[in-house]
Amino acid sequence: MAAAIEISGLAKSFAHDPGPPVLGAVDLGIEENEFVVLLGRSGCGKTTLLNLVAGLETPSAGRILVGGTPVTGPGGGKGMVFQQGALFPWLTARRNIAFAARNRGVASAEADRLADELLALVGLAGAGHKYPFELSGGMQQRVAIARALALDPKILLMDEPFGALDEITRNEMQDELLRVWAQRRKTVVFVTHSIWEGLILADRILVMAPRPGRFVLERRIDLPRPRRRSDPALIALYDEIWACLRGDA
Amino acid sequence: MRARAAEILVPLAVLAAFLGTWEYAAAAGWLRPIRFPPPSRLAGSFVDLAFHGFPEGITIWVHAAITVQRILAGHALALALAIPLGLLIGSHALLDRMTAPVVAFCRSVATLSLLPLALVWFGTGEGAKIFLIGYGCFWVMLSATIAAVKLVDPVLIRAARTMDTGGWAIFLRVVLPATLPRLLSGARIALGVGFMVIVGAEMIGTIRGLGSLIMEARTFYRTDITMVGMLCIGAFGLAAMAALEWLEARLVPWQARAEAQTR
Ligand SMILES: Nc1ncnc2c1ncn2[C@@H]1O[C@H](COP(=O)(O)OP(=O)(O)O)[C@@H](O)[C@H]1O
Ligand SMILES: [Mg+2]
């Protein structure tokens, strides 16, 4: 079976950006339904890598296959959740989600029904008529996740989706995400700079270093979920990852 | 509840005190009525203008209707041109850089300094007046529209692109709604400019309109009529702003309510 995401020799430099490339030659294979976390300090190219997979940026070299087909642009079932939520402020939660479904050809009534179903899935049943500004940061991210799921995506790309939330909400959202992910299995690439977030969520953690952006550490976590932060295996991993991150300063 | 009542009552009380003092000062002889006609005199003039008019036969209603028509015509014309052009310029960075000095330049030219030119180009009829109002509104609306497009959050466009939206659909379904709040407030500011320009635009070549009423009154030392005319323009300006604010709250509920929440 083809890997869900297959990245080979991927490099990216921006015009008018001197210095080493933002991404060196990166290779990465991600299996179907795998939950991969990209971890690294700000500016090491995590967002750039995600944008390349999403088709929002074009590579300087190398290639990306999603589901065996080369990425030529955004859309086509590559769902993305942004840090700021990026919900359309003029649409209610339900319309935001339906927007995604409508664009892949789902009829209006069916899109509304799907939106309500997804709202219920992310724990927001009954909040469909609310505008984004009426929702808390955590609720907005739930809607953003539901909206990405409405694309019925093959892969879900998440760029620090909980980065703007307070720690309590953030921990809740991690549990929520795992619950949703258990019900709707997807291949997930999740960017964060919180080590614990990575440890709680990931099947596999990849630690990145900057300029050129590259992977410097890869760890598989086979522990069952939900995971406890007091788990000695996680604490050992935490120390190892922290040492690695501190080293690349 | 009490705060709301105070919000209305306090300004009313201040206004009443102001008018009362003015009236008393005139009655006591501290103010010369020819320079500062007291409120009672203004009320009388207003009634007179409402029934007989000035010049005889042209009531304040006729003046007001014509003035409002001119402002609305100039404003509508300006919006019809400025919005499409602004959307175009705002969407193209190069075009924006090329036109930015022109826009800043034309915006800075005081509209009324164009009055002599407008008379040469359009004669003394309606054309010159609508041109002047339109000119004032146009540049304000154009800058507002360009800014509105440039301020659209790029992450919204990227989000739309991940949802199989591209080209015109992005423009219609993301850029337009995202700019709408700023377009509406731009239109409101432009209308305010229209009210500021109107008196000057009506100075020449007409005896109808609140602006010409004000100027005519000057010739006859009728300060009372000038003041009534001013007050009328102010009242219509206030009403127009209130109407547009009401419309904004209906058309962009997400914005109005978001603002109310942060207040
Ligand atoms: N559009 C761009 N043009 C020029 N440089 C960019 C652009 N986008 C990102 N970069 C640079 O690439 C590097 C990596 O950025 P990014 O992928 O956003 O990092 P991260 O998401 O890991 O914080 C940074 O040094 C940033 O300045
Ligand atoms: Mg980033």
Coordinates of C-alpha atoms and ligand atoms in Angstrom, one line a residue:
Chain A
M1 CA 0.0 0.0 0.0
A2 CA 1.2 3.5 -0.9
A3 CA 2.2 5.8 2.0
A4 CA -0.3 8.5 2.9
I5 CA 2.4 11.2 2.5
E6 CA 5.7 10.7 0.7
I7 CA 8.2 13.5 0.8
S8 CA 11.6 13.1 -0.9
G9 CA 14.4 15.6 -1.4
L10 CA 12.1 18.4 -0.5
A11 CA 13.9 21.8 -0.4
K12 CA 12.5 25.3 -0.1
S13 CA 14.2 28.8 -0.3
F14 CA 12.3 32.0 -0.6
A15 CA 13.2 34.7 -3.1
H16 CA 14.7 37.8 -1.3
D17 CA 15.7 35.6 1.6
P18 CA 19.4 35.2 1.8
G19 CA 21.2 32.6 3.9
P20 CA 20.7 28.9 4.2
P21 CA 17.5 27.4 2.7
V22 CA 14.4 27.3 4.9
L23 CA 14.2 23.6 4.2
G24 CA 17.2 21.5 3.2
A25 CA 16.6 18.3 1.4
V26 CA 14.0 16.6 3.6
D27 CA 12.7 13.0 3.3
L28 CA 9.7 11.8 5.1
G29 CA 7.2 9.0 4.7
I30 CA 4.0 9.0 6.7
E31 CA 1.7 5.9 6.9
E32 CA -2.0 5.9 6.5
N33 CA -3.8 7.1 9.8
E34 CA -0.5 7.8 11.4
F35 CA -0.4 10.8 13.9
V36 CA 2.9 12.6 13.2
V37 CA 4.1 15.6 15.3
L38 CA 6.6 18.1 14.0
L39 CA 8.4 19.8 16.9
G40 CA 10.9 22.6 16.8
R41 CA 11.7 26.1 17.8
S42 CA 10.1 29.1 15.9
G43 CA 11.5 29.7 12.5
C44 CA 12.8 26.2 11.8
G45 CA 10.4 25.7 8.9
K46 CA 7.5 23.7 10.3
T47 CA 4.8 26.0 8.8
T48 CA 6.7 26.1 5.5
L49 CA 6.8 22.3 5.4
L50 CA 3.1 22.1 6.2
N51 CA 2.3 24.7 3.6
L52 CA 4.3 22.7 1.0
V53 CA 2.3 19.6 1.8
A54 CA -0.9 21.6 1.6
G55 CA 0.0 22.9 -1.8
L56 CA 0.0 26.5 -0.6
E57 CA 3.7 26.9 -1.4
T58 CA 5.7 25.3 -4.3
P59 CA 8.9 23.4 -3.6
S60 CA 12.3 24.7 -4.7
A61 CA 13.3 21.0 -5.2
G62 CA 12.0 17.6 -4.5
R63 CA 8.6 16.2 -4.6
I64 CA 5.6 15.4 -2.4
L65 CA 3.1 12.6 -2.9
V66 CA -0.2 12.5 -1.1
G67 CA -2.0 9.3 -1.5
G68 CA 0.4 8.4 -4.3
T69 CA -0.3 11.5 -6.4
P70 CA 1.9 14.6 -6.7
V71 CA 0.8 17.7 -4.9
T72 CA 0.1 20.4 -7.5
G73 CA -1.9 22.9 -5.4
P74 CA -4.2 23.3 -2.4
G75 CA -7.6 21.6 -2.2
G76 CA -8.5 18.1 -3.1
G77 CA -8.8 16.7 0.4
K78 CA -5.9 18.2 2.2
G79 CA -7.5 19.7 5.3
M80 CA -5.7 22.4 7.2
V81 CA -6.3 23.9 10.7
F82 CA -4.5 27.2 11.3
Q83 CA -3.3 28.6 14.7
Q84 CA -5.7 31.5 14.5
G85 CA -8.6 29.3 13.5
A86 CA -9.0 31.3 10.3
L87 CA -12.8 30.9 10.5
F88 CA -14.7 33.3 8.3
P89 CA -16.1 35.9 10.7
W90 CA -19.1 36.7 8.6
L91 CA -20.4 33.1 8.7
T92 CA -21.9 31.2 11.6
A93 CA -20.2 28.1 12.8
R94 CA -22.6 26.0 10.8
R95 CA -22.0 28.0 7.6
N96 CA -18.3 27.9 8.1
I97 CA -18.3 24.1 8.1
A98 CA -20.9 23.9 5.3
F99 CA -18.6 26.2 3.2
A100 CA -16.0 23.4 3.2
A101 CA -18.5 20.7 2.3
R102 CA -20.3 22.8 -0.4
N103 CA -17.0 23.3 -2.2
R104 CA -16.5 19.6 -2.8
G105 CA -19.9 19.4 -4.4
V106 CA -22.1 18.4 -1.4
A107 CA -25.7 19.7 -1.9
S108 CA -26.8 22.6 0.4
A109 CA -29.2 20.6 2.6
E110 CA -26.7 17.7 2.9
A111 CA -23.9 20.2 3.8
D112 CA -26.0 21.6 6.6
R113 CA -26.7 18.2 8.0
L114 CA -23.1 17.3 7.8
A115 CA -22.2 20.5 9.5
D116 CA -24.5 19.7 12.4
E117 CA -23.1 16.2 12.6
L118 CA -19.5 17.5 12.8
L119 CA -20.5 20.2 15.3
A120 CA -21.8 17.4 17.5
L121 CA -18.6 15.4 16.9
V122 CA -16.5 18.2 18.2
G123 CA -18.8 18.8 21.2
L124 CA -20.5 21.9 19.9
A125 CA -24.0 20.6 19.2
G126 CA -26.4 23.6 19.4
A127 CA -23.7 26.3 18.7
G128 CA -24.2 26.2 15.0
H129 CA -25.9 29.6 14.8
K130 CA -23.2 31.4 16.6
Y131 CA -20.7 33.7 14.9
P132 CA -16.9 33.0 15.5
F133 CA -16.6 36.1 17.8
E134 CA -19.3 34.6 20.0
L135 CA -17.2 31.6 20.6
S136 CA -14.2 31.2 22.9
G137 CA -10.7 30.4 21.4
G138 CA -11.1 26.7 22.2
M139 CA -14.6 26.6 20.6
Q140 CA -13.3 28.4 17.5
Q141 CA -10.6 25.7 17.2
R142 CA -13.2 23.0 17.5
V143 CA -15.1 24.6 14.6
A144 CA -11.9 24.9 12.6
I145 CA -11.3 21.2 13.1
A146 CA -14.9 20.4 12.1
R147 CA -14.5 22.5 9.1
A148 CA -11.3 20.7 8.0
L149 CA -13.1 17.4 8.6
A150 CA -16.0 18.6 6.4
L151 CA -13.6 18.3 3.4
D152 CA -13.6 14.6 4.1
P153 CA -9.8 15.0 3.8
K154 CA -7.3 12.2 3.3
I155 CA -4.8 14.1 5.5
L156 CA -5.2 16.6 8.2
L157 CA -2.5 19.3 8.6
M158 CA -2.6 21.2 11.8
D159 CA -0.3 24.2 12.3
E160 CA 0.0 24.9 16.1
P161 CA -3.8 24.7 16.4
F162 CA -3.8 25.0 20.1
G163 CA -0.8 27.4 20.3
A164 CA -3.0 30.4 21.3
L165 CA -5.0 28.7 24.0
D166 CA -4.4 28.7 27.8
E167 CA -2.9 25.5 29.2
I168 CA -6.1 24.2 30.7
T169 CA -8.1 24.6 27.5
R170 CA -5.1 23.3 25.5
N171 CA -5.0 20.0 27.5
E172 CA -8.8 19.6 27.0
M173 CA -8.4 20.2 23.3
Q174 CA -5.7 17.6 23.1
D175 CA -8.1 15.0 24.6
E176 CA -10.8 16.2 22.3
L177 CA -8.6 15.9 19.3
L178 CA -7.7 12.3 20.2
R179 CA -11.4 11.5 20.8
V180 CA -12.3 12.9 17.4
W181 CA -9.3 11.2 15.8
A182 CA -10.4 7.9 17.3
Q183 CA -13.8 8.2 15.6
R184 CA -12.6 9.6 12.3
R185 CA -9.2 8.0 11.6
K186 CA -7.1 10.4 9.5
T187 CA -3.4 10.8 8.7
V188 CA -2.5 13.8 10.8
V189 CA 0.6 16.0 10.6
F190 CA 0.5 18.2 13.7
V191 CA 3.0 21.1 14.3
T192 CA 3.7 22.3 17.8
H193 CA 6.5 23.7 19.9
S194 CA 5.2 22.1 23.1
I195 CA 7.1 19.0 23.8
W196 CA 4.3 17.6 26.1
E197 CA 1.7 18.2 23.5
G198 CA 3.7 16.1 21.1
L199 CA 4.2 13.4 23.7
I200 CA 0.5 13.2 24.5
L201 CA -0.6 13.1 20.9
A202 CA 2.0 11.5 18.6
D203 CA 2.5 8.1 17.1
R204 CA 5.8 9.6 16.0
I205 CA 7.6 12.8 16.9
L206 CA 10.1 14.5 14.5
V207 CA 12.3 17.2 16.0
M208 CA 13.4 19.8 13.5
A209 CA 16.4 22.2 13.5
P210 CA 16.6 25.4 11.5
R211 CA 18.5 26.7 8.5
P212 CA 18.5 24.5 6.7
G213 CA 15.3 23.0 8.2
R214 CA 15.9 19.3 8.8
F215 CA 14.9 16.5 11.1
V216 CA 17.4 15.9 13.9
L217 CA 15.6 13.4 16.0
E218 CA 12.8 10.9 15.4
R219 CA 11.0 8.9 18.1
R220 CA 8.1 6.5 17.8
I221 CA 5.8 6.4 20.8
D222 CA 3.9 3.1 21.0
L223 CA 2.2 3.8 24.4
P224 CA -1.6 3.5 24.4
R225 CA -3.8 6.6 24.7
P226 CA -4.9 8.4 26.8
R227 CA -1.4 8.9 28.1
R228 CA -0.4 10.2 31.6
R229 CA 2.2 12.9 31.9
S230 CA 3.6 11.0 34.9
D231 CA 4.5 8.0 32.7
P232 CA 8.3 7.4 33.1
A233 CA 8.7 6.5 29.5
L234 CA 7.3 9.9 28.4
I235 CA 9.4 11.7 31.0
A236 CA 12.5 10.0 29.6
L237 CA 11.5 11.0 26.1
Y238 CA 10.8 14.5 27.3
D239 CA 14.4 14.8 28.6
E240 CA 15.8 13.4 25.4
I241 CA 13.9 15.8 23.2
W242 CA 14.6 18.8 25.4
A243 CA 18.3 18.0 25.2
C244 CA 18.1 17.9 21.5
L245 CA 16.2 21.1 21.2
R246 CA 18.5 22.9 23.5
G247 CA 21.5 21.7 21.6
D248 CA 20.5 23.4 18.3
A249 CA 20.3 26.9 19.7
Chain B
M1 CA -30.4 51.3 33.2
R2 CA -29.6 54.4 35.2
A3 CA -26.4 54.8 33.2
R4 CA -28.5 54.7 30.0
A5 CA -30.9 57.3 31.2
A6 CA -28.0 59.6 32.3
E7 CA -26.5 59.1 28.8
I8 CA -29.6 60.7 27.3
L9 CA -30.5 63.2 30.1
V10 CA -27.2 64.8 30.8
P11 CA -26.5 66.0 27.2
L12 CA -30.1 67.2 27.0
A13 CA -29.6 69.2 30.2
V14 CA -26.4 70.7 29.0
L15 CA -28.1 71.7 25.7
A16 CA -31.0 73.3 27.6
A17 CA -28.6 75.2 29.9
F18 CA -26.7 76.4 26.8
L19 CA -29.8 77.6 25.0
G20 CA -31.2 79.1 28.2
T21 CA -28.0 81.1 28.8
W22 CA -27.9 82.3 25.2
E23 CA -31.6 83.4 25.3
Y24 CA -31.0 85.2 28.6
A25 CA -27.8 86.9 27.4
A26 CA -29.6 88.2 24.3
A27 CA -32.6 89.4 26.4
A28 CA -30.3 91.1 28.9
G29 CA -28.5 92.9 26.0
W30 CA -25.1 91.2 26.4
L31 CA -25.4 89.7 22.9
R32 CA -26.5 91.7 19.9
P33 CA -29.4 89.8 18.3
I34 CA -28.2 90.7 14.8
R35 CA -25.0 88.8 15.4
F36 CA -26.3 86.2 17.8
P37 CA -30.0 85.8 17.2
P38 CA -31.4 84.1 20.3
P39 CA -33.0 80.6 20.1
S40 CA -36.5 82.0 20.3
R41 CA -35.7 84.1 17.3
L42 CA -34.3 81.1 15.4
A43 CA -37.4 79.1 16.2
G44 CA -39.5 81.9 14.8
S45 CA -37.3 82.0 11.6
F46 CA -37.6 78.3 11.2
V47 CA -41.4 78.5 11.3
D48 CA -41.3 81.3 8.8
L49 CA -39.0 79.4 6.5
A50 CA -41.2 76.3 6.8
F51 CA -44.3 78.2 5.7
H52 CA -43.2 81.1 3.6
G53 CA -39.7 80.4 2.6
F54 CA -36.7 82.5 1.7
P55 CA -36.5 83.8 -0.9
E56 CA -40.3 84.0 -0.7
G57 CA -41.9 80.8 -1.9
I58 CA -39.0 78.5 -1.5
T59 CA -39.5 76.8 1.8
I60 CA -36.8 75.2 3.9
W61 CA -38.3 71.8 2.8
V62 CA -37.6 72.6 -0.8
H63 CA -34.0 73.7 0.1
A64 CA -33.4 70.6 2.2
A65 CA -34.8 68.2 -0.4
I66 CA -32.6 69.6 -3.1
T67 CA -29.5 69.6 -1.0
V68 CA -30.1 66.0 0.1
Q69 CA -30.7 65.0 -3.5
R70 CA -27.4 66.6 -4.6
I71 CA -25.5 65.0 -1.8
L72 CA -27.0 61.6 -2.5
A73 CA -26.4 61.8 -6.2
G74 CA -22.7 62.9 -5.7
H75 CA -22.2 60.2 -3.1
A76 CA -23.8 57.4 -5.1
L77 CA -21.8 58.3 -8.2
A78 CA -18.6 58.4 -6.2
L79 CA -19.3 55.0 -4.6
A80 CA -20.2 53.5 -8.0
L81 CA -16.8 54.5 -9.3
A82 CA -14.6 54.2 -6.2
I83 CA -15.6 50.7 -5.0
P84 CA -14.9 48.8 -8.2
L85 CA -11.7 50.8 -8.8
G86 CA -10.6 50.4 -5.2
L87 CA -11.2 46.7 -5.3
L88 CA -9.1 46.4 -8.4
I89 CA -6.2 48.6 -7.1
G90 CA -6.3 46.9 -3.6
S91 CA -6.0 43.5 -5.2
H92 CA -2.8 44.3 -7.2
A93 CA 0.2 45.4 -5.1
L94 CA 2.0 46.9 -8.1
L95 CA -1.1 48.9 -9.2
D96 CA -1.4 50.0 -5.6
R97 CA 2.2 51.2 -5.4
M98 CA 1.8 53.1 -8.7
T99 CA -1.5 54.8 -7.8
A100 CA -0.8 55.5 -4.1
P101 CA 0.8 59.0 -4.7
V102 CA -2.0 60.0 -7.1
V103 CA -4.6 59.0 -4.5
A104 CA -2.8 60.9 -1.7
F105 CA -2.4 63.9 -3.9
C106 CA -6.0 64.1 -5.1
R107 CA -7.3 63.5 -1.6
S108 CA -5.3 66.4 -0.3
V109 CA -6.6 68.9 -2.8
A110 CA -9.3 70.7 -0.9
T111 CA -12.5 70.0 -2.8
L112 CA -13.7 73.5 -2.8
S113 CA -10.5 74.8 -4.4
L114 CA -11.9 73.1 -7.5
L115 CA -15.0 75.2 -7.5
P116 CA -13.8 77.6 -10.2
L117 CA -12.7 74.7 -12.4
A118 CA -16.0 72.9 -11.8
L119 CA -17.8 76.0 -13.0
V120 CA -15.7 76.1 -16.2
W121 CA -16.1 72.4 -16.9
F122 CA -19.7 71.9 -15.9
G123 CA -21.3 75.4 -16.0
T124 CA -23.4 76.7 -13.1
G125 CA -26.0 74.0 -13.3
E126 CA -26.4 70.7 -11.3
G127 CA -23.3 69.2 -12.9
A128 CA -20.8 71.3 -11.1
K129 CA -22.4 70.7 -7.7
I130 CA -22.6 67.0 -8.1
F131 CA -19.1 66.9 -9.4
L132 CA -17.8 68.7 -6.3
I133 CA -19.6 66.5 -3.9
G134 CA -18.7 63.4 -5.9
Y135 CA -15.0 64.5 -6.0
G136 CA -14.9 64.9 -2.2
C137 CA -16.6 61.5 -1.6
F138 CA -14.7 59.7 -4.3
W139 CA -11.2 59.9 -2.9
V140 CA -12.2 59.1 0.6
M141 CA -14.1 56.1 -0.6
L142 CA -11.3 55.0 -2.9
S143 CA -8.7 55.1 -0.1
A144 CA -11.1 53.3 2.2
T145 CA -11.8 50.6 -0.4
I146 CA -8.1 50.1 -1.2
A147 CA -7.3 49.8 2.5
A148 CA -10.1 47.4 3.1
V149 CA -8.8 45.0 0.5
K150 CA -5.2 45.2 1.7
L151 CA -6.4 44.6 5.3
V152 CA -8.1 41.3 4.4
D153 CA -6.4 38.7 6.6
P154 CA -4.3 36.5 4.3
V155 CA -4.9 33.5 6.4
L156 CA -8.6 33.6 5.4
I157 CA -7.5 33.4 1.7
R158 CA -5.2 30.5 2.4
A159 CA -7.9 28.7 4.4
A160 CA -10.3 29.2 1.5
R161 CA -7.7 27.8 -0.9
T162 CA -7.4 24.6 1.1
M163 CA -11.2 24.3 0.7
D164 CA -11.1 24.1 -3.1
T165 CA -11.9 27.7 -3.6
G166 CA -9.9 29.7 -6.1
G167 CA -9.9 32.8 -8.4
W168 CA -13.3 34.5 -8.6
A169 CA -14.8 32.4 -5.9
I170 CA -12.1 33.7 -3.5
F171 CA -12.9 37.2 -4.5
L172 CA -16.7 36.9 -4.2
R173 CA -16.9 34.7 -1.2
V174 CA -13.9 35.8 0.9
V175 CA -12.5 39.1 -0.2
L176 CA -15.9 40.9 -0.6
P177 CA -17.5 39.8 2.6
A178 CA -14.2 40.5 4.5
T179 CA -14.0 44.1 3.1
L180 CA -17.7 44.8 3.6
P181 CA -17.4 46.3 7.1
R182 CA -14.7 48.7 6.0
L183 CA -16.6 49.6 2.8
L184 CA -19.6 50.5 4.9
S185 CA -17.7 52.7 7.3
G186 CA -15.9 54.3 4.3
A187 CA -19.3 55.1 2.7
R188 CA -20.3 56.7 6.0
I189 CA -17.2 58.9 6.2
A190 CA -17.6 59.8 2.5
L191 CA -21.2 60.9 3.2
G192 CA -19.9 63.1 5.9
V193 CA -17.5 64.7 3.4
G194 CA -20.5 65.3 1.1
F195 CA -22.2 67.3 3.9
M196 CA -19.1 69.3 4.5
V197 CA -18.7 70.2 0.8
I198 CA -22.4 71.0 0.1
V199 CA -22.5 74.6 1.3
G200 CA -19.5 75.6 -0.9
A201 CA -20.9 73.6 -3.8
E202 CA -24.2 75.5 -3.6
M203 CA -22.6 78.9 -3.3
I204 CA -22.9 79.8 -6.9
G205 CA -25.5 79.6 -9.7
T206 CA -28.5 78.6 -7.6
I207 CA -31.0 80.0 -5.2
R208 CA -32.2 76.5 -4.1
G209 CA -30.5 74.3 -1.6
L210 CA -29.5 74.9 2.0
G211 CA -26.0 76.1 1.0
S212 CA -27.5 78.9 -1.2
L213 CA -30.0 79.7 1.5
I214 CA -27.1 80.3 3.9
M215 CA -25.3 82.5 1.3
E216 CA -28.4 84.4 0.3
A217 CA -29.2 85.1 3.9
R218 CA -25.8 86.7 4.3
T219 CA -26.5 89.3 1.6
F220 CA -29.5 90.4 3.7
Y221 CA -27.8 90.2 7.1
R222 CA -30.2 87.5 8.1
T223 CA -27.9 85.7 10.5
D224 CA -30.9 83.9 11.9
I225 CA -31.6 82.2 8.5
T226 CA -27.9 81.3 8.2
M227 CA -28.0 79.6 11.5
V228 CA -31.3 77.8 10.8
G229 CA -29.7 76.6 7.5
M230 CA -26.6 75.4 9.4
L231 CA -28.7 73.6 12.0
C232 CA -30.7 71.9 9.2
I233 CA -27.5 70.6 7.5
G234 CA -26.3 69.4 10.9
A235 CA -29.6 67.7 11.6
F236 CA -29.6 65.9 8.2
G237 CA -26.0 64.9 8.6
L238 CA -26.8 63.4 12.0
A239 CA -29.8 61.6 10.6
A240 CA -27.8 60.2 7.7
M241 CA -25.0 59.0 9.9
A242 CA -27.5 57.3 12.2
A243 CA -29.3 55.7 9.2
L244 CA -26.0 54.3 7.9
E245 CA -25.0 53.0 11.3
W246 CA -28.3 51.3 11.6
L247 CA -27.7 49.8 8.1
E248 CA -24.2 48.6 9.1
A249 CA -25.5 46.8 12.1
R250 CA -28.0 45.0 9.9
L251 CA -25.6 44.2 7.0
V252 CA -22.5 43.2 9.0
P253 CA -23.9 41.8 12.2
W254 CA -20.7 40.0 13.0
Q255 CA -18.7 43.2 12.9
A256 CA -21.2 45.4 14.8
R257 CA -21.7 42.8 17.5
A258 CA -18.0 42.1 17.8
E259 CA -17.4 45.8 18.3
A260 CA -20.2 46.1 20.8
Q261 CA -18.6 43.3 22.8
T262 CA -15.2 44.9 22.9
R263 CA -16.6 48.2 24.0
Ligands
LIG1 N1 7.0 33.9 2.6 C1 8.3 33.9 3.1 N2 9.3 34.7 2.6 C2 10.5 34.7 3.1 N3 10.9 34.0 4.2 C3 9.9 33.2 4.8 C4 8.6 33.1 4.3 N4 7.9 32.3 5.0 C5 8.8 31.8 6.0 N5 10.0 32.4 5.8 C6 11.2 32.1 6.6 O1 11.3 30.8 6.7 C7 11.7 30.4 8.0 C8 10.8 29.3 8.6 O2 9.5 29.9 8.8 P1 8.3 29.0 9.3 O3 8.1 27.9 8.3 O4 7.2 29.9 9.4 O5 8.8 28.5 10.7 P2 8.0 27.9 11.9 O6 6.6 27.6 11.4 O7 8.8 26.6 12.2 O8 8.1 28.9 13.0 C9 11.8 31.6 8.9 O9 13.1 32.0 9.0 C10 11.0 32.6 8.1 O10 11.5 33.9 8.2
MG2 MG 4.8 28.4 12.2

